[in-house]
PDB file of C-alpha atoms in Angstrom:
ATOM      1  CA  LEU A   1     116.126  98.502  99.584  1.00 41.00           C
ATOM      2  CA  LYS A   2     116.243  96.345  96.481  1.00 47.00           C
ATOM      3  CA  ALA A   3     113.428  96.446  93.938  1.00 47.00           C
ATOM      4  CA  ALA A   4     112.343  92.944  94.993  1.00 53.00           C
ATOM      5  CA  SER A   5     111.938  94.172  98.566  1.00 72.00           C
ATOM      6  CA  TYR A   6     109.642  96.981  97.430  1.00 63.00           C
ATOM      7  CA  THR A   7     107.620  94.540  95.339  1.00 74.00           C
ATOM      8  CA  ASN A   8     107.291  92.175  98.288  1.00 82.00           C
ATOM      9  CA  PHE A   9     106.325  95.033 100.605  1.00 82.00           C
ATOM     10  CA  TRP A  10     103.571  96.229  98.287  1.00 86.00           C
ATOM     11  CA  PHE A  11     102.368  92.692  97.704  1.00 87.00           C
ATOM     12  CA  LEU A  12     102.086  92.153 101.478  1.00 90.00           C
ATOM     13  CA  GLU A  13     100.221  95.456 101.751  1.00 92.00           C
ATOM     14  CA  LEU A  14      97.805  94.348  99.023  1.00 91.00           C
ATOM     15  CA  ILE A  15      96.998  91.124 100.875  1.00 94.00           C
ATOM     16  CA  ALA A  16      96.750  92.885 104.254  1.00 95.00           C
ATOM     17  CA  GLY A  17      94.387  95.445 102.708  1.00 95.00           C
ATOM     18  CA  GLY A  18      92.183  92.672 101.356  1.00 95.00           C
ATOM     19  CA  LEU A  19      92.159  90.989 104.751  1.00 96.00           C
ATOM     20  CA  GLU A  20      91.262  94.274 106.439  1.00 96.00           C
ATOM     21  CA  ASP A  21      88.346  94.769 104.047  1.00 96.00           C
ATOM     22  CA  MET A  22      87.221  91.204 104.737  1.00 95.00           C
ATOM     23  CA  ARG A  23      87.497  91.816 108.508  1.00 94.00           C
ATOM     24  CA  ARG A  24      85.514  95.064 108.258  1.00 95.00           C
ATOM     25  CA  ARG A  25      82.726  93.264 106.392  1.00 95.00           C
ATOM     26  CA  TYR A  26      82.859  90.357 108.859  1.00 93.00           C
ATOM     27  CA  TYR A  27      82.440  92.697 111.857  1.00 91.00           C
ATOM     28  CA  SER A  28      79.628  94.562 110.137  1.00 91.00           C
ATOM     29  CA  PHE A  29      77.927  91.206 109.555  1.00 91.00           C
ATOM     30  CA  VAL A  30      78.365  89.718 113.047  1.00 89.00           C
ATOM     31  CA  ASN A  31      77.297  92.966 114.726  1.00 88.00           C
ATOM     32  CA  LYS A  32      73.900  93.079 113.044  1.00 87.00           C
ATOM     33  CA  PRO A  33      71.181  92.938 115.696  1.00 85.00           C
ATOM     34  CA  ASN A  34      69.548  89.827 114.261  1.00 82.00           C
ATOM     35  CA  ILE A  35      71.253  87.369 111.954  1.00 84.00           C
ATOM     36  CA  ASP A  36      68.809  85.134 110.144  1.00 85.00           C
ATOM     37  CA  ALA A  37      69.284  82.500 107.435  1.00 86.00           C
ATOM     38  CA  GLU A  38      69.021  85.136 104.706  1.00 89.00           C
ATOM     39  CA  ALA A  39      71.757  87.275 106.276  1.00 89.00           C
ATOM     40  CA  LEU A  40      74.001  84.219 106.664  1.00 89.00           C
ATOM     41  CA  ALA A  41      73.521  83.250 103.011  1.00 91.00           C
ATOM     42  CA  ASP A  42      74.030  86.821 101.795  1.00 93.00           C
ATOM     43  CA  TYR A  43      77.313  87.243 103.694  1.00 94.00           C
ATOM     44  CA  LYS A  44      78.579  83.835 102.590  1.00 95.00           C
ATOM     45  CA  ASP A  45      77.714  84.444  98.918  1.00 94.00           C
ATOM     46  CA  SER A  46      78.545  88.132  98.506  1.00 94.00           C
ATOM     47  CA  THR A  47      81.543  88.562 100.806  1.00 95.00           C
ATOM     48  CA  LEU A  48      83.085  85.339 102.016  1.00 96.00           C
ATOM     49  CA  SER A  49      83.101  83.438  98.721  1.00 96.00           C
ATOM     50  CA  VAL A  50      84.521  86.463  96.856  1.00 96.00           C
ATOM     51  CA  TRP A  51      87.426  86.974  99.257  1.00 96.00           C
ATOM     52  CA  LEU A  52      88.164  83.255  99.597  1.00 97.00           C
ATOM     53  CA  ALA A  53      88.423  82.942  95.806  1.00 97.00           C
ATOM     54  CA  PHE A  54      90.776  85.948  95.723  1.00 96.00           C
ATOM     55  CA  PHE A  55      93.086  84.532  98.403  1.00 96.00           C
ATOM     56  CA  GLU A  56      92.953  81.056  96.830  1.00 96.00           C
ATOM     57  CA  ARG A  57      94.151  82.522  93.529  1.00 94.00           C
ATOM     58  CA  ILE A  58      97.046  84.322  95.221  1.00 93.00           C
ATOM     59  CA  LEU A  59      98.184  81.176  97.029  1.00 93.00           C
ATOM     60  CA  LYS A  60      98.134  79.199  93.773  1.00 92.00           C
ATOM     61  CA  GLU A  61     100.290  81.836  92.071  1.00 90.00           C
ATOM     62  CA  ARG A  62     102.861  81.987  94.883  1.00 86.00           C
ATOM     63  CA  ASN A  63     103.940  78.325  94.666  1.00 82.00           C
ATOM     64  CA  GLY A  64     104.543  77.818  98.345  1.00 82.00           C
ATOM     65  CA  PRO A  65     102.745  77.136 101.561  1.00 92.00           C
ATOM     66  CA  TRP A  66     102.607  80.857 102.472  1.00 93.00           C
ATOM     67  CA  PHE A  67     101.405  84.026 100.798  1.00 93.00           C
ATOM     68  CA  MET A  68     105.030  84.990 100.108  1.00 90.00           C
ATOM     69  CA  GLY A  69     105.866  81.513  98.808  1.00 87.00           C
ATOM     70  CA  GLU A  70     108.421  79.858 101.062  1.00 87.00           C
ATOM     71  CA  LYS A  71     108.561  82.629 103.686  1.00 88.00           C
ATOM     72  CA  MET A  72     105.956  82.986 106.418  1.00 92.00           C
ATOM     73  CA  THR A  73     105.047  86.601 107.249  1.00 92.00           C
ATOM     74  CA  PHE A  74     102.588  88.552 109.394  1.00 93.00           C
ATOM     75  CA  VAL A  75     100.046  88.304 106.565  1.00 95.00           C
ATOM     76  CA  ASP A  76      99.847  84.531 107.044  1.00 96.00           C
ATOM     77  CA  THR A  77      98.866  84.834 110.709  1.00 95.00           C
ATOM     78  CA  TYR A  78      96.451  87.650 109.885  1.00 95.00           C
ATOM     79  CA  ALA A  79      94.846  85.498 107.173  1.00 97.00           C
ATOM     80  CA  PHE A  80      94.662  82.518 109.527  1.00 96.00           C
ATOM     81  CA  ASP A  81      92.821  84.574 112.139  1.00 92.00           C
ATOM     82  CA  MET A  82      90.322  85.875 109.584  1.00 94.00           C
ATOM     83  CA  LEU A  83      89.780  82.436 108.063  1.00 95.00           C
ATOM     84  CA  GLU A  84      89.340  80.879 111.488  1.00 91.00           C
ATOM     85  CA  SER A  85      86.752  83.475 112.531  1.00 90.00           C
ATOM     86  CA  ASN A  86      84.727  82.718 109.397  1.00 93.00           C
ATOM     87  CA  ALA A  87      85.198  78.941 109.642  1.00 91.00           C
ATOM     88  CA  ARG A  88      83.670  79.052 113.115  1.00 86.00           C
ATOM     89  CA  ILE A  89      80.414  80.258 111.552  1.00 88.00           C
ATOM     90  CA  PHE A  90      80.720  78.427 108.225  1.00 91.00           C
ATOM     91  CA  PRO A  91      82.664  75.193 108.938  1.00 89.00           C
ATOM     92  CA  ASP A  92      82.550  74.139 105.286  1.00 91.00           C
ATOM     93  CA  CYS A  93      83.677  77.486 103.854  1.00 94.00           C
ATOM     94  CA  LEU A  94      87.127  76.207 102.840  1.00 95.00           C
ATOM     95  CA  ASP A  95      85.911  72.978 101.239  1.00 94.00           C
ATOM     96  CA  GLN A  96      85.965  74.439  97.716  1.00 95.00           C
ATOM     97  CA  PHE A  97      89.366  76.093  98.242  1.00 96.00           C
ATOM     98  CA  SER A  98      92.031  73.407  98.505  1.00 95.00           C
ATOM     99  CA  GLU A  99      94.974  75.843  98.652  1.00 94.00           C
ATOM    100  CA  LEU A 100      93.382  77.908 101.425  1.00 95.00           C
ATOM    101  CA  LYS A 101      92.390  74.816 103.365  1.00 95.00           C
ATOM    102  CA  ALA A 102      95.956  73.457 103.186  1.00 95.00           C
ATOM    103  CA  PHE A 103      97.283  76.910 104.112  1.00 96.00           C
ATOM    104  CA  PHE A 104      94.931  77.067 107.102  1.00 95.00           C
ATOM    105  CA  GLN A 105      96.086  73.663 108.312  1.00 94.00           C
ATOM    106  CA  ASN A 106      99.766  74.564 107.735  1.00 94.00           C
ATOM    107  CA  VAL A 107      99.468  77.694 109.872  1.00 95.00           C
ATOM    108  CA  ALA A 108      97.676  75.705 112.562  1.00 94.00           C
ATOM    109  CA  MET A 109     100.608  73.286 112.685  1.00 94.00           C
ATOM    110  CA  VAL A 110     103.269  75.972 113.288  1.00 95.00           C
ATOM    111  CA  PRO A 111     104.426  74.893 116.777  1.00 95.00           C
ATOM    112  CA  THR A 112     103.873  78.216 118.587  1.00 93.00           C
ATOM    113  CA  ILE A 113     100.498  78.791 116.931  1.00 91.00           C
ATOM    114  CA  ASN A 114      99.397  75.219 117.561  1.00 90.00           C
ATOM    115  CA  LYS A 115     100.394  75.519 121.210  1.00 92.00           C
ATOM    116  CA  TYR A 116      98.213  78.612 121.555  1.00 87.00           C
ATOM    117  CA  ILE A 117      95.132  77.392 119.667  1.00 85.00           C
ATOM    118  CA  THR A 118      95.064  74.155 121.648  1.00 87.00           C
ATOM    119  CA  SER A 119      95.642  75.870 125.007  1.00 86.00           C
ATOM    120  CA  ASN A 120      93.198  77.032 127.640  1.00 84.00           C
ATOM    121  CA  THR A 121      94.324  80.642 127.085  1.00 83.00           C
ATOM    122  CA  ARG A 122      92.860  80.705 123.587  1.00 77.00           C
ATOM    123  CA  ARG A 123      89.662  82.719 123.257  1.00 75.00           C
ATOM    124  CA  MET A 124      86.598  80.517 123.160  1.00 75.00           C
ATOM    125  CA  HIS A 125      84.557  82.933 121.028  1.00 70.00           C
ATOM    126  CA  ALA A 126      85.606  85.070 118.088  1.00 74.00           C
ATOM    127  CA  ASN A 127      83.410  88.033 118.999  1.00 76.00           C
ATOM    128  CA  GLY A 128      82.572  90.193 121.992  1.00 72.00           C
ATOM    129  CA  ASN A 129      79.156  90.522 123.600  1.00 71.00           C
ATOM    130  CA  ALA A 130      78.038  93.266 121.195  1.00 72.00           C
ATOM    131  CA  ALA A 131      77.971  90.770 118.321  1.00 75.00           C
ATOM    132  CA  SER A 132      75.008  88.589 117.424  1.00 76.00           C
ATOM    133  CA  ILE A 133      76.937  85.377 116.791  1.00 77.00           C
ATOM    134  CA  ASP A 134      79.888  83.436 118.289  1.00 76.00           C
ATOM    135  CA  THR A 135      79.866  85.227 121.644  1.00 71.00           C
ATOM    136  CA  PRO A 136      79.836  83.947 125.226  1.00 66.00           C
ATOM    137  CA  ASP A 137      76.061  84.525 125.306  1.00 69.00           C
ATOM    138  CA  ARG A 138      75.481  83.145 121.791  1.00 70.00           C
ATOM    139  CA  PRO A 139      78.116  80.421 121.273  1.00 69.00           C
ATOM    140  CA  ILE A 140      78.564  78.258 118.211  1.00 70.00           C
ATOM    141  CA  LEU A 141      80.568  75.125 117.549  1.00 53.00           C
ATOM    142  CA  LEU A 142      84.248  75.730 117.100  1.00 49.00           C
ATOM    143  CA  SER A 143      85.785  74.934 113.742  1.00 44.00           C
ATOM    144  CA  PRO A 144      86.106  71.202 113.073  1.00 44.00           C
ATOM    145  CA  ILE A 145      88.979  71.978 110.690  1.00 44.00           C
ATOM    146  CA  LEU A 146      91.398  72.039 113.611  1.00 44.00           C
ATOM    147  CA  ASN A 147      89.492  69.654 115.860  1.00 43.00           C
ATOM    148  CA  PHE A 148      89.021  72.317 118.525  1.00 36.00           C
ATOM    149  CA  HIS A 149      87.091  71.499 121.663  1.00 31.00           C
ATOM    150  CA  GLU A 150      83.477  71.367 120.547  1.00 34.00           C
ATOM    151  CA  LYS A 151      80.831  73.075 122.615  1.00 30.00           C
ATOM    152  CA  GLU A 152      77.155  72.270 122.748  1.00 28.00           C
ATOM    153  CA  LEU A 153      74.822  74.984 121.487  1.00 23.00           C
TER     154      LEU A 153
END
């Protein structure tokens, strides 16, 4: 492998590791027995805003629509899934992050991804029944960012 390939590999691993940490914190948050306004604010301020700022900075530095610049990789779909799960709970979470918001919309417009997220086979809730939020028993509105089918609470 060329040196550039190793650099790209490690860069992808760095982003994937950040996304995995974000996912771990997200699951810890949504699986709390009771999520109140204080817990929502704490997660949004101490976890979500920190990781969104990190990913925003990376996208700005890469000069392209994807985390690797002009080339879409697995990290982009992984990031989309994590962003979408959070946007379901915090619909305005990307408002302060123009690069991430554009990225999110770009991924959503990839034909195969768009076909899935607008289909009936797409999951209606981000979390299983063990979670305290966005489950079949405790639904929330789907993200307005992609104009998903909205459900009444």
